[in-house]
Coordinates of N, CA and C in Angstrom, one line a residue:
Chain H
D1038 N 12.5 -78.2 -88.2 CA 11.1 -78.1 -87.6 C 10.7 -76.7 -87.5
A1039 N 10.8 -75.9 -88.8 CA 10.4 -74.6 -88.7 C 8.9 -74.6 -88.6
K1040 N 8.3 -73.7 -87.9 CA 6.9 -73.5 -87.7 C 6.2 -72.6 -88.8
T1041 N 6.8 -72.3 -89.8 CA 6.4 -71.3 -90.7 C 6.4 -71.9 -92.1
T1042 N 5.5 -71.5 -93.0 CA 5.5 -71.9 -94.4 C 5.6 -70.6 -95.2
Q1043 N 6.2 -70.5 -96.2 CA 6.4 -69.4 -97.1 C 6.4 -69.9 -98.6
P1044 N 5.9 -69.2 -99.5 CA 6.1 -69.6 -101.0 C 7.7 -69.6 -101.2
P1045 N 8.0 -70.4 -102.2 CA 9.4 -70.5 -102.5 C 10.0 -69.2 -103.1
S1046 N 9.2 -68.6 -104.0 CA 9.8 -67.5 -104.6 C 8.7 -66.5 -104.9
M1047 N 9.1 -65.2 -105.3 CA 8.2 -64.2 -105.8 C 9.1 -63.2 -106.5
D1048 N 8.6 -62.3 -107.4 CA 9.3 -61.2 -107.8 C 8.4 -60.0 -107.9
C1049 N 9.1 -58.8 -108.1 CA 8.3 -57.6 -108.1 C 9.1 -56.6 -108.8
A1050 N 8.6 -55.5 -109.4 CA 9.2 -54.5 -110.1 C 9.8 -53.5 -109.1
E1051 N 11.0 -53.0 -109.5 CA 11.6 -52.0 -108.8 C 10.9 -50.8 -108.6
G1052 N 10.7 -50.3 -107.3 CA 9.9 -49.2 -107.0 C 8.6 -49.5 -106.4
R1053 N 8.2 -50.8 -106.7 CA 6.8 -51.2 -106.2 C 7.0 -51.8 -104.8
A1054 N 5.8 -51.9 -104.3 CA 5.8 -52.6 -102.9 C 5.9 -54.1 -103.0
A1055 N 6.7 -54.8 -102.2 CA 6.9 -56.1 -102.2 C 6.1 -56.6 -101.0
N1056 N 5.1 -57.5 -101.1 CA 4.4 -58.1 -100.1 C 4.8 -59.5 -99.8
L1057 N 5.4 -59.8 -98.8 CA 5.9 -61.3 -98.7 C 5.1 -62.0 -97.5
P1058 N 4.2 -63.1 -97.9 CA 3.4 -63.6 -96.9 C 4.0 -64.7 -96.2
C1059 N 3.4 -65.2 -95.2 CA 4.0 -66.3 -94.3 C 2.9 -66.7 -93.5
N1060 N 2.8 -68.1 -93.3 CA 1.7 -68.7 -92.5 C 2.5 -69.3 -91.3
H1061 N 1.9 -69.2 -90.2 CA 2.3 -69.8 -88.9 C 1.1 -70.1 -88.1
S1062 N 0.4 -71.0 -88.6 CA -0.9 -71.4 -88.0 C -0.7 -72.0 -86.6
T1063 N 0.4 -72.4 -86.2 CA 0.5 -73.2 -84.9 C 1.2 -72.2 -83.9
I1064 N 1.4 -70.9 -84.2 CA 2.0 -70.1 -83.3 C 1.3 -70.0 -82.0
S1065 N 2.1 -70.0 -80.9 CA 1.8 -70.0 -79.5 C 1.6 -68.5 -79.2
G1066 N 0.9 -68.2 -78.0 CA 0.6 -66.9 -77.5 C 1.8 -66.1 -77.1
N1067 N 3.0 -66.9 -76.7 CA 4.2 -66.1 -76.3 C 5.1 -66.1 -77.4
E1068 N 4.9 -66.5 -78.7 CA 5.8 -66.5 -79.7 C 5.7 -65.2 -80.5
Y1069 N 6.9 -64.6 -80.9 CA 6.9 -63.5 -81.8 C 7.2 -64.0 -83.2
V1070 N 6.9 -63.1 -84.2 CA 7.2 -63.3 -85.6 C 8.4 -62.6 -85.9
Y1071 N 9.4 -63.0 -86.4 CA 10.7 -62.4 -86.8 C 10.9 -62.4 -88.3
W1072 N 11.4 -61.5 -88.9 CA 11.9 -61.5 -90.3 C 13.3 -61.2 -90.4
Y1073 N 14.0 -62.1 -91.1 CA 15.4 -61.8 -91.5 C 15.5 -62.0 -93.0
R1074 N 16.6 -61.5 -93.6 CA 16.9 -61.7 -95.0 C 18.4 -61.9 -95.2
Q1075 N 18.6 -62.7 -96.3 CA 20.0 -63.0 -96.6 C 20.3 -62.8 -97.9
I1076 N 21.2 -61.9 -98.0 CA 21.7 -61.5 -99.4 C 22.9 -62.4 -99.7
H1077 N 22.9 -62.9 -100.9 CA 23.9 -64.0 -101.1 C 25.1 -64.2 -100.4
S1078 N 25.1 -65.2 -99.6 CA 26.2 -65.7 -98.7 C 26.6 -64.6 -97.7
Q1079 N 25.9 -63.6 -97.4 CA 26.2 -62.6 -96.3 C 25.5 -63.2 -95.1
G1080 N 25.8 -62.6 -94.0 CA 25.1 -63.0 -92.8 C 23.7 -62.6 -93.0
P1081 N 22.7 -63.3 -92.2 CA 21.5 -63.0 -92.2 C 21.2 -61.6 -91.6
Q1082 N 20.4 -60.7 -92.0 CA 20.1 -59.4 -91.6 C 18.8 -59.3 -91.0
Y1083 N 18.7 -58.8 -89.8 CA 17.5 -58.7 -89.1 C 16.7 -57.5 -89.7
I1084 N 15.3 -57.6 -89.9 CA 14.5 -56.8 -90.5 C 13.4 -56.2 -89.5
I1085 N 12.8 -57.0 -88.9 CA 11.7 -56.5 -88.1 C 11.1 -57.7 -87.2
H1086 N 10.4 -57.4 -86.2 CA 9.6 -58.5 -85.5 C 8.4 -57.9 -84.9
G1087 N 7.5 -58.9 -84.5 CA 6.3 -58.3 -83.8 C 5.6 -59.5 -83.1
L1088 N 4.7 -59.0 -82.1 CA 3.9 -60.1 -81.5 C 2.5 -60.2 -82.0
K1089 N 1.7 -59.1 -81.8 CA 0.4 -59.1 -82.4 C -0.1 -57.8 -83.0
N1090 N 0.7 -56.6 -82.8 CA 0.3 -55.5 -83.4 C 1.3 -55.3 -84.5
N1091 N 0.7 -54.5 -85.6 CA 1.5 -54.2 -86.7 C 2.7 -53.4 -86.3
E1092 N 3.8 -53.5 -87.0 CA 5.1 -53.0 -86.6 C 5.6 -52.3 -87.9
T1093 N 6.4 -51.1 -87.8 CA 6.9 -50.4 -89.0 C 8.3 -49.9 -88.4
N1094 N 9.4 -50.0 -89.3 CA 10.6 -49.4 -89.1 C 11.1 -49.0 -90.4
E1095 N 12.4 -48.5 -90.3 CA 12.8 -47.9 -91.7 C 13.1 -48.7 -92.8
M1096 N 13.0 -50.0 -92.4 CA 13.2 -51.0 -93.5 C 11.9 -51.6 -94.0
A1097 N 10.9 -51.9 -93.2 CA 9.7 -52.5 -93.6 C 8.6 -52.4 -92.6
S1098 N 7.5 -52.9 -93.0 CA 6.3 -53.0 -92.3 C 5.8 -54.4 -92.1
L1099 N 5.3 -54.7 -90.9 CA 4.9 -56.2 -90.6 C 3.6 -56.1 -90.0
I1100 N 2.8 -56.8 -90.9 CA 1.3 -56.9 -90.7 C 1.0 -58.3 -90.2
I1101 N 0.4 -58.4 -89.1 CA 0.1 -59.7 -88.4 C -1.4 -59.8 -88.4
T1102 N -2.1 -60.9 -88.8 CA -3.4 -61.0 -88.8 C -3.9 -61.2 -87.2
E1103 N -5.2 -60.8 -87.1 CA -5.8 -60.8 -85.7 C -5.7 -62.1 -85.0
D1104 N -5.8 -63.2 -85.8 CA -5.7 -64.4 -85.2 C -4.2 -65.0 -85.1
R1105 N -3.4 -64.2 -85.6 CA -1.8 -64.4 -85.5 C -1.3 -65.6 -86.4
K1106 N -2.2 -66.2 -87.2 CA -1.8 -67.4 -88.0 C -1.1 -67.0 -89.1
S1107 N -1.1 -65.7 -89.5 CA -0.2 -65.4 -90.7 C 0.3 -64.0 -90.6
S1108 N 1.1 -63.6 -91.5 CA 1.7 -62.3 -91.4 C 2.2 -61.9 -92.9
T1109 N 2.4 -60.7 -93.0 CA 3.0 -60.2 -94.3 C 4.0 -59.2 -94.0
L1110 N 5.2 -59.3 -94.7 CA 6.2 -58.4 -94.6 C 6.1 -57.4 -95.8
I1111 N 6.2 -56.2 -95.6 CA 6.0 -55.2 -96.8 C 7.2 -54.4 -96.8
L1112 N 7.8 -54.4 -98.0 CA 8.9 -53.5 -98.3 C 8.3 -52.5 -99.3
P1113 N 8.1 -51.2 -98.7 CA 7.3 -50.3 -99.4 C 7.6 -49.8 -100.9
H1114 N 8.9 -49.8 -101.0 CA 9.6 -49.4 -102.4 C 10.8 -50.3 -102.8
A1115 N 10.6 -51.4 -103.3 CA 11.6 -52.4 -103.4 C 12.7 -51.9 -104.5
T1116 N 13.9 -52.2 -104.0 CA 15.0 -51.8 -105.0 C 15.9 -53.1 -105.3
L1117 N 16.7 -52.9 -106.3 CA 17.4 -54.2 -106.7 C 18.2 -54.7 -105.6
R1118 N 18.6 -53.9 -104.6 CA 19.4 -54.4 -103.5 C 18.5 -55.2 -102.4
D1119 N 17.2 -55.2 -102.7 CA 16.3 -56.0 -101.8 C 16.2 -57.5 -102.2
T1120 N 16.7 -57.8 -103.4 CA 16.8 -59.1 -103.9 C 17.5 -60.0 -103.0
A1121 N 16.8 -61.0 -102.3 CA 17.5 -61.9 -101.2 C 16.5 -63.0 -100.8
V1122 N 16.9 -63.8 -99.9 CA 16.1 -64.6 -99.4 C 15.6 -64.2 -98.0
Y1123 N 14.2 -64.1 -97.9 CA 13.7 -63.7 -96.8 C 13.1 -64.8 -95.9
Y1124 N 13.3 -64.8 -94.7 CA 13.0 -65.9 -93.8 C 11.9 -65.3 -92.7
C1125 N 10.8 -66.0 -92.6 CA 9.9 -65.6 -91.5 C 10.2 -66.7 -90.5
I1126 N 10.3 -66.3 -89.3 CA 10.7 -67.1 -88.1 C 9.8 -66.9 -86.9
V1127 N 9.3 -68.0 -86.4 CA 8.6 -67.9 -85.1 C 9.5 -68.2 -83.9
R1128 N 9.5 -67.4 -83.0 CA 10.4 -67.4 -81.9 C 9.8 -67.2 -80.4
A1129 N 10.2 -68.0 -79.5 CA 9.8 -67.9 -78.2 C 10.2 -66.5 -77.7
S1130 N 9.3 -65.8 -76.8 CA 9.5 -64.6 -76.3 C 10.2 -64.7 -74.8
T1131 N 10.1 -65.8 -74.3 CA 10.7 -66.1 -73.0 C 11.4 -67.5 -73.0
G1132 N 12.1 -67.7 -71.8 CA 12.6 -68.9 -71.8 C 13.9 -69.0 -72.5
A1133 N 14.7 -70.2 -72.2 CA 16.0 -70.5 -72.9 C 15.9 -70.9 -74.4
N1134 N 14.8 -71.2 -74.9 CA 14.7 -71.7 -76.2 C 14.6 -70.5 -77.2
S1135 N 15.6 -69.8 -77.3 CA 15.5 -68.5 -78.0 C 16.2 -68.5 -79.3
K1136 N 16.5 -69.7 -79.8 CA 17.3 -69.8 -81.1 C 16.3 -69.4 -82.2
L1137 N 16.9 -68.9 -83.3 CA 16.1 -68.7 -84.6 C 16.3 -69.9 -85.3
T1138 N 15.1 -70.4 -85.7 CA 15.1 -71.7 -86.6 C 14.7 -71.3 -88.0
F1139 N 15.6 -71.4 -89.0 CA 15.5 -71.0 -90.3 C 14.7 -72.1 -91.0
G1140 N 13.8 -71.7 -91.8 CA 13.1 -72.6 -92.7 C 13.7 -72.4 -94.1
K1141 N 12.8 -72.7 -95.1 CA 13.3 -72.5 -96.6 C 13.4 -71.2 -96.9
G1142 N 12.5 -70.2 -96.4 CA 12.5 -68.9 -96.9 C 11.9 -68.6 -98.2
I1143 N 11.7 -67.4 -98.6 CA 11.3 -67.0 -99.9 C 12.1 -66.1 -100.5
T1144 N 12.5 -66.6 -101.8 CA 13.5 -65.9 -102.6 C 12.7 -64.6 -103.4
L1145 N 13.1 -63.5 -103.0 CA 12.6 -62.3 -103.7 C 13.5 -61.9 -104.8
S1146 N 13.0 -61.7 -105.9 CA 13.7 -61.1 -107.1 C 13.1 -59.8 -107.5
V1147 N 13.8 -58.8 -107.3 CA 13.4 -57.5 -107.7 C 13.9 -57.3 -109.1
R1148 N 13.0 -56.9 -110.1 CA 13.3 -56.8 -111.5 C 13.4 -55.3 -111.9
P1149 N 14.2 -54.8 -112.7 CA 14.4 -53.4 -113.1 C 13.2 -52.9 -113.7
Chain Q
A630 N 27.7 -48.2 -86.1 CA 27.5 -48.9 -84.8 C 28.4 -50.3 -85.1
A631 N 28.9 -50.8 -83.9 CA 29.7 -51.9 -83.8 C 28.8 -53.0 -84.3
G632 N 29.4 -54.1 -85.0 CA 28.6 -55.3 -85.4 C 29.3 -56.5 -84.9
V633 N 28.9 -57.6 -85.2 CA 29.5 -58.9 -84.8 C 30.6 -59.1 -85.6
I634 N 31.7 -59.3 -85.0 CA 33.0 -59.7 -85.8 C 33.4 -61.0 -85.7
Q635 N 33.5 -61.7 -87.0 CA 33.9 -63.1 -87.0 C 35.4 -63.2 -87.5
S636 N 36.1 -64.1 -87.0 CA 37.5 -64.2 -87.7 C 37.9 -65.7 -87.5
P637 N 38.6 -66.3 -88.6 CA 38.9 -65.6 -89.7 C 37.7 -65.5 -90.8
R638 N 37.9 -64.7 -91.8 CA 36.7 -64.7 -92.8 C 36.7 -65.9 -93.6
H639 N 37.9 -66.4 -94.0 CA 38.1 -67.6 -94.8 C 39.2 -68.5 -94.1
L640 N 38.9 -69.8 -94.2 CA 39.9 -70.8 -93.6 C 39.8 -71.9 -94.5
I641 N 40.9 -72.4 -94.8 CA 41.2 -73.7 -95.6 C 41.9 -74.6 -94.7
K642 N 41.3 -75.9 -94.6 CA 41.9 -76.9 -93.8 C 41.9 -78.2 -94.5
E643 N 42.8 -79.1 -94.2 CA 42.8 -80.5 -94.6 C 42.0 -81.4 -93.8
K644 N 41.5 -82.5 -94.4 CA 40.8 -83.5 -93.6 C 41.6 -83.9 -92.4
R645 N 40.9 -84.1 -91.3 CA 41.3 -84.6 -90.0 C 42.0 -83.5 -89.2
E646 N 42.2 -82.3 -89.7 CA 42.7 -81.1 -89.1 C 41.7 -80.5 -88.1
T647 N 42.2 -79.6 -87.3 CA 41.4 -78.8 -86.4 C 41.2 -77.4 -86.8
A648 N 40.2 -76.8 -86.5 CA 39.9 -75.4 -86.8 C 39.2 -74.7 -85.7
T649 N 39.6 -73.4 -85.4 CA 39.0 -72.6 -84.4 C 38.4 -71.5 -85.1
L650 N 37.2 -71.1 -84.8 CA 36.4 -70.0 -85.4 C 36.2 -69.2 -84.1
K651 N 36.3 -67.9 -84.3 CA 36.1 -66.8 -83.3 C 35.0 -65.9 -83.6
C652 N 34.3 -65.4 -82.5 CA 33.2 -64.5 -82.6 C 33.2 -63.5 -81.5
Y653 N 33.1 -62.4 -82.0 CA 33.3 -61.1 -81.0 C 31.7 -60.5 -81.1
P654 N 30.9 -60.6 -80.1 CA 29.7 -60.1 -80.2 C 29.6 -58.5 -80.1
I655 N 28.5 -58.0 -80.4 CA 28.4 -56.5 -80.2 C 28.5 -56.2 -78.7
P656 N 29.2 -55.0 -78.5 CA 29.4 -54.6 -77.1 C 28.1 -54.7 -76.3
R657 N 28.3 -55.2 -75.1 CA 27.3 -55.3 -74.1 C 26.3 -56.6 -74.4
H658 N 26.3 -57.2 -75.5 CA 25.6 -58.4 -75.9 C 26.1 -59.5 -75.1
D659 N 25.2 -60.3 -74.4 CA 25.7 -61.4 -73.6 C 25.3 -62.8 -74.1
T660 N 24.7 -62.8 -75.3 CA 24.2 -64.1 -75.7 C 24.7 -64.3 -77.2
V661 N 25.3 -65.5 -77.4 CA 25.8 -65.8 -78.8 C 25.3 -67.1 -79.3
Y662 N 25.1 -67.0 -80.6 CA 24.4 -68.2 -81.4 C 25.4 -68.6 -82.4
W663 N 25.6 -69.8 -82.6 CA 26.3 -70.4 -83.8 C 25.5 -71.0 -84.8
Y664 N 25.7 -70.8 -86.2 CA 25.0 -71.4 -87.2 C 26.0 -71.9 -88.3
Q665 N 25.5 -73.1 -89.0 CA 26.3 -73.7 -90.1 C 25.3 -73.6 -91.3
Q666 N 25.9 -73.2 -92.3 CA 25.1 -73.0 -93.6 C 25.9 -73.7 -94.8
G667 N 25.5 -75.0 -95.1 CA 26.0 -75.6 -96.2 C 25.7 -75.1 -97.5
P668 N 26.4 -75.4 -98.6 CA 26.1 -74.9 -99.9 C 24.7 -75.1 -100.3
G669 N 24.0 -74.1 -100.6 CA 22.4 -74.3 -101.1 C 21.5 -74.6 -100.0
Q670 N 22.0 -74.6 -98.7 CA 21.1 -74.9 -97.6 C 20.7 -73.5 -96.9
D671 N 19.9 -73.7 -95.9 CA 19.5 -72.7 -95.0 C 20.4 -72.9 -93.8
P672 N 20.5 -71.6 -93.0 CA 21.4 -71.8 -91.7 C 20.7 -72.7 -90.8
Q673 N 21.6 -73.6 -90.2 CA 21.3 -74.5 -89.1 C 21.8 -74.2 -87.9
F674 N 21.0 -74.2 -86.9 CA 21.5 -73.8 -85.5 C 22.5 -74.9 -85.0
L675 N 23.5 -74.4 -84.5 CA 24.4 -75.4 -83.7 C 24.3 -75.3 -82.2
I676 N 24.7 -74.1 -81.6 CA 24.7 -74.0 -80.2 C 24.6 -72.6 -79.8
S677 N 24.2 -72.4 -78.6 CA 24.1 -70.8 -78.1 C 24.6 -70.9 -76.7
F678 N 25.0 -69.7 -76.3 CA 25.3 -69.3 -75.0 C 24.7 -67.9 -74.4
Y679 N 24.5 -68.2 -73.2 CA 23.9 -66.9 -72.4 C 24.6 -66.8 -71.2
E680 N 25.2 -65.5 -71.0 CA 26.1 -65.2 -69.9 C 27.1 -66.4 -69.6
K681 N 27.7 -66.8 -70.5 CA 28.9 -67.6 -70.6 C 28.5 -69.2 -70.2
M682 N 27.1 -69.4 -70.2 CA 26.7 -70.7 -70.1 C 26.1 -71.2 -71.3
Q683 N 26.2 -72.6 -71.6 CA 25.5 -73.0 -72.8 C 24.1 -73.0 -72.5
S684 N 23.1 -72.5 -73.3 CA 21.9 -72.3 -73.1 C 20.9 -73.2 -74.1
D685 N 21.5 -73.6 -75.2 CA 20.7 -74.5 -76.1 C 21.7 -75.2 -77.1
K686 N 21.3 -76.3 -77.5 CA 22.2 -77.1 -78.3 C 21.4 -77.7 -79.5
G687 N 21.9 -77.6 -80.8 CA 21.1 -78.1 -81.9 C 21.9 -79.2 -82.6
S688 N 21.9 -79.3 -83.8 CA 22.6 -80.5 -84.5 C 24.0 -80.2 -84.6
I689 N 24.7 -80.1 -83.5 CA 26.2 -79.9 -83.4 C 26.9 -81.3 -83.2
P690 N 27.8 -81.6 -84.3 CA 28.6 -82.9 -84.1 C 29.4 -83.0 -82.9
D691 N 29.6 -84.3 -82.3 CA 30.5 -84.5 -81.1 C 31.9 -83.8 -81.3
R692 N 32.2 -83.9 -82.8 CA 33.6 -83.4 -82.9 C 33.8 -81.9 -82.7
F693 N 32.7 -81.2 -82.6 CA 32.7 -79.7 -82.3 C 32.5 -79.4 -80.9
S694 N 33.0 -78.4 -80.5 CA 32.9 -77.7 -79.2 C 32.9 -76.4 -79.1
A695 N 32.3 -75.7 -78.2 CA 32.3 -74.3 -78.2 C 32.2 -73.8 -76.8
Q696 N 32.7 -72.5 -76.6 CA 32.5 -71.9 -75.3 C 32.4 -70.4 -75.4
Q697 N 31.8 -69.7 -74.4 CA 31.8 -68.3 -74.4 C 32.7 -67.8 -73.1
F698 N 33.6 -66.9 -73.4 CA 34.5 -66.5 -72.5 C 34.1 -65.3 -71.6
S699 N 34.9 -65.0 -70.6 CA 34.4 -64.0 -69.7 C 34.2 -62.5 -70.3
D700 N 34.9 -62.4 -71.5 CA 34.7 -61.0 -72.2 C 33.5 -61.1 -73.2
Y701 N 32.8 -62.3 -73.2 CA 31.7 -62.7 -74.0 C 32.0 -63.1 -75.5
H702 N 33.2 -63.1 -75.8 CA 33.5 -63.5 -77.1 C 33.3 -65.1 -77.0
S703 N 33.2 -65.7 -78.2 CA 32.9 -67.1 -78.3 C 33.8 -67.8 -79.2
E704 N 34.2 -69.1 -79.1 CA 35.0 -69.8 -80.1 C 34.3 -71.1 -80.3
L705 N 34.3 -71.5 -81.7 CA 33.8 -72.8 -82.1 C 35.0 -73.6 -82.5
N706 N 35.3 -74.7 -81.8 CA 36.4 -75.5 -82.1 C 35.9 -76.8 -82.9
M707 N 36.6 -77.1 -83.9 CA 36.2 -78.2 -84.7 C 37.4 -79.1 -84.9
S708 N 37.2 -80.4 -84.7 CA 38.2 -81.4 -84.8 C 37.9 -82.4 -85.8
S709 N 38.9 -83.1 -86.3 CA 38.8 -84.3 -87.1 C 37.9 -83.8 -88.3
L710 N 38.3 -82.7 -88.8 CA 37.4 -82.1 -90.0 C 37.1 -83.1 -91.1
E711 N 35.9 -83.0 -91.6 CA 35.7 -83.8 -92.8 C 35.2 -82.9 -94.0
L712 N 35.2 -83.5 -95.1 CA 34.9 -82.8 -96.3 C 33.5 -82.0 -96.2
G713 N 32.6 -82.7 -95.5 CA 31.2 -82.1 -95.3 C 31.1 -81.0 -94.3
D714 N 32.2 -80.7 -93.6 CA 32.1 -79.6 -92.6 C 32.3 -78.4 -93.5
S715 N 32.6 -78.4 -94.8 CA 32.8 -77.3 -95.5 C 31.5 -76.4 -95.6
A716 N 31.5 -75.3 -95.1 CA 30.3 -74.5 -95.1 C 30.7 -73.1 -94.6
L717 N 29.6 -72.3 -94.7 CA 29.6 -71.0 -93.8 C 29.3 -71.1 -92.6
Y718 N 30.0 -70.5 -91.6 CA 29.6 -70.5 -90.1 C 29.4 -69.2 -89.6
F719 N 28.1 -69.0 -89.3 CA 27.7 -67.6 -88.7 C 27.5 -67.6 -87.3
C720 N 28.0 -66.5 -86.8 CA 27.7 -66.2 -85.3 C 26.8 -65.0 -85.3
A721 N 26.0 -65.1 -84.2 CA 25.0 -63.9 -83.9 C 25.1 -63.5 -82.6
S722 N 24.7 -62.4 -82.2 CA 24.7 -62.0 -80.8 C 23.4 -61.2 -80.5
S723 N 23.0 -61.2 -79.3 CA 21.8 -60.5 -78.8 C 22.1 -60.0 -77.4
L724 N 21.2 -59.0 -77.0 CA 21.3 -58.5 -75.7 C 20.3 -59.3 -74.8
R725 N 20.7 -60.1 -74.2 CA 19.8 -61.1 -73.4 C 19.2 -62.1 -74.6
E726 N 18.6 -63.1 -74.0 CA 18.0 -64.1 -75.0 C 16.6 -63.5 -75.3
N727 N 16.0 -64.0 -76.4 CA 14.8 -63.6 -76.8 C 14.6 -62.2 -77.3
T728 N 15.8 -61.5 -77.6 CA 15.6 -60.3 -78.2 C 16.4 -60.3 -79.7
E729 N 16.3 -59.4 -80.5 CA 16.7 -59.5 -81.8 C 18.2 -59.8 -81.8
A730 N 18.5 -60.7 -82.7 CA 19.9 -61.2 -82.9 C 20.4 -60.6 -84.2
F731 N 21.7 -60.2 -84.0 CA 22.4 -59.7 -85.2 C 23.7 -60.7 -85.7
F732 N 23.6 -60.9 -86.9 CA 24.6 -61.9 -87.4 C 26.0 -61.2 -87.9
G733 N 27.1 -61.8 -87.8 CA 28.4 -61.5 -88.4 C 28.3 -61.8 -89.9
Q734 N 29.3 -61.6 -90.6 CA 29.5 -61.9 -92.0 C 29.9 -63.3 -92.2
G735 N 30.3 -63.9 -91.2 CA 30.5 -65.5 -91.3 C 32.0 -65.8 -91.6
T736 N 32.3 -67.1 -91.4 CA 33.6 -67.5 -91.6 C 33.4 -68.7 -92.7
R737 N 34.0 -68.6 -93.8 CA 33.9 -69.6 -94.9 C 34.9 -70.7 -94.7
L738 N 34.5 -71.8 -94.2 CA 35.5 -73.0 -94.1 C 35.5 -73.9 -95.2
T739 N 36.6 -74.1 -95.8 CA 36.7 -75.1 -96.9 C 37.6 -76.3 -96.3
V740 N 37.3 -77.5 -96.4 CA 38.0 -78.6 -96.0 C 38.4 -79.4 -97.2
V741 N 39.6 -79.7 -97.5 CA 40.1 -80.2 -98.7 C 40.8 -81.5 -98.4

């Protein structure tokens, strides 16, 4: 019962920006948007999260629309090592229901 | 920086046997989550603990049990193993609930 929808796959050229979209039209006011990625059979890796403001860290930028119904994860200069499944997850900010619910994710393939 | 440690990394058991998976969270983290990822599937939430108390429960079979100890490490006990239990089992930890969770590298369980 993931609350997000993502395209199944996309690709981009190495060195270019990768823009990964996510729809979360039923997001509640107290829910954050989290992004994780999983490189083949490794543990999921935390990337970034945000509530309503855009966020940036050393890995990526997160752009959240003003109505919070969608967001985009931006990898500014994709490398071959960024090839992975990327999961967009909506998660409660308070209370005991803090589990991360993984949906299908988007498979990003970075080509040389 | 210290990460989440899971042991063993690989485990082979026969049907109807018992297995115990261990998870050592990042120091000072008080919340632990367990996930199961079958072949070609996305991670599925099993159970979580906060301050040594169970805080949430997902699709965890009755044959499985888990607990979090006084030093915050956690163990997942699996009994009467079935072929379908063959999967990657991930543990994640966070500082309190509702903050970013960091995953271990997983335990690959093979039931033969």
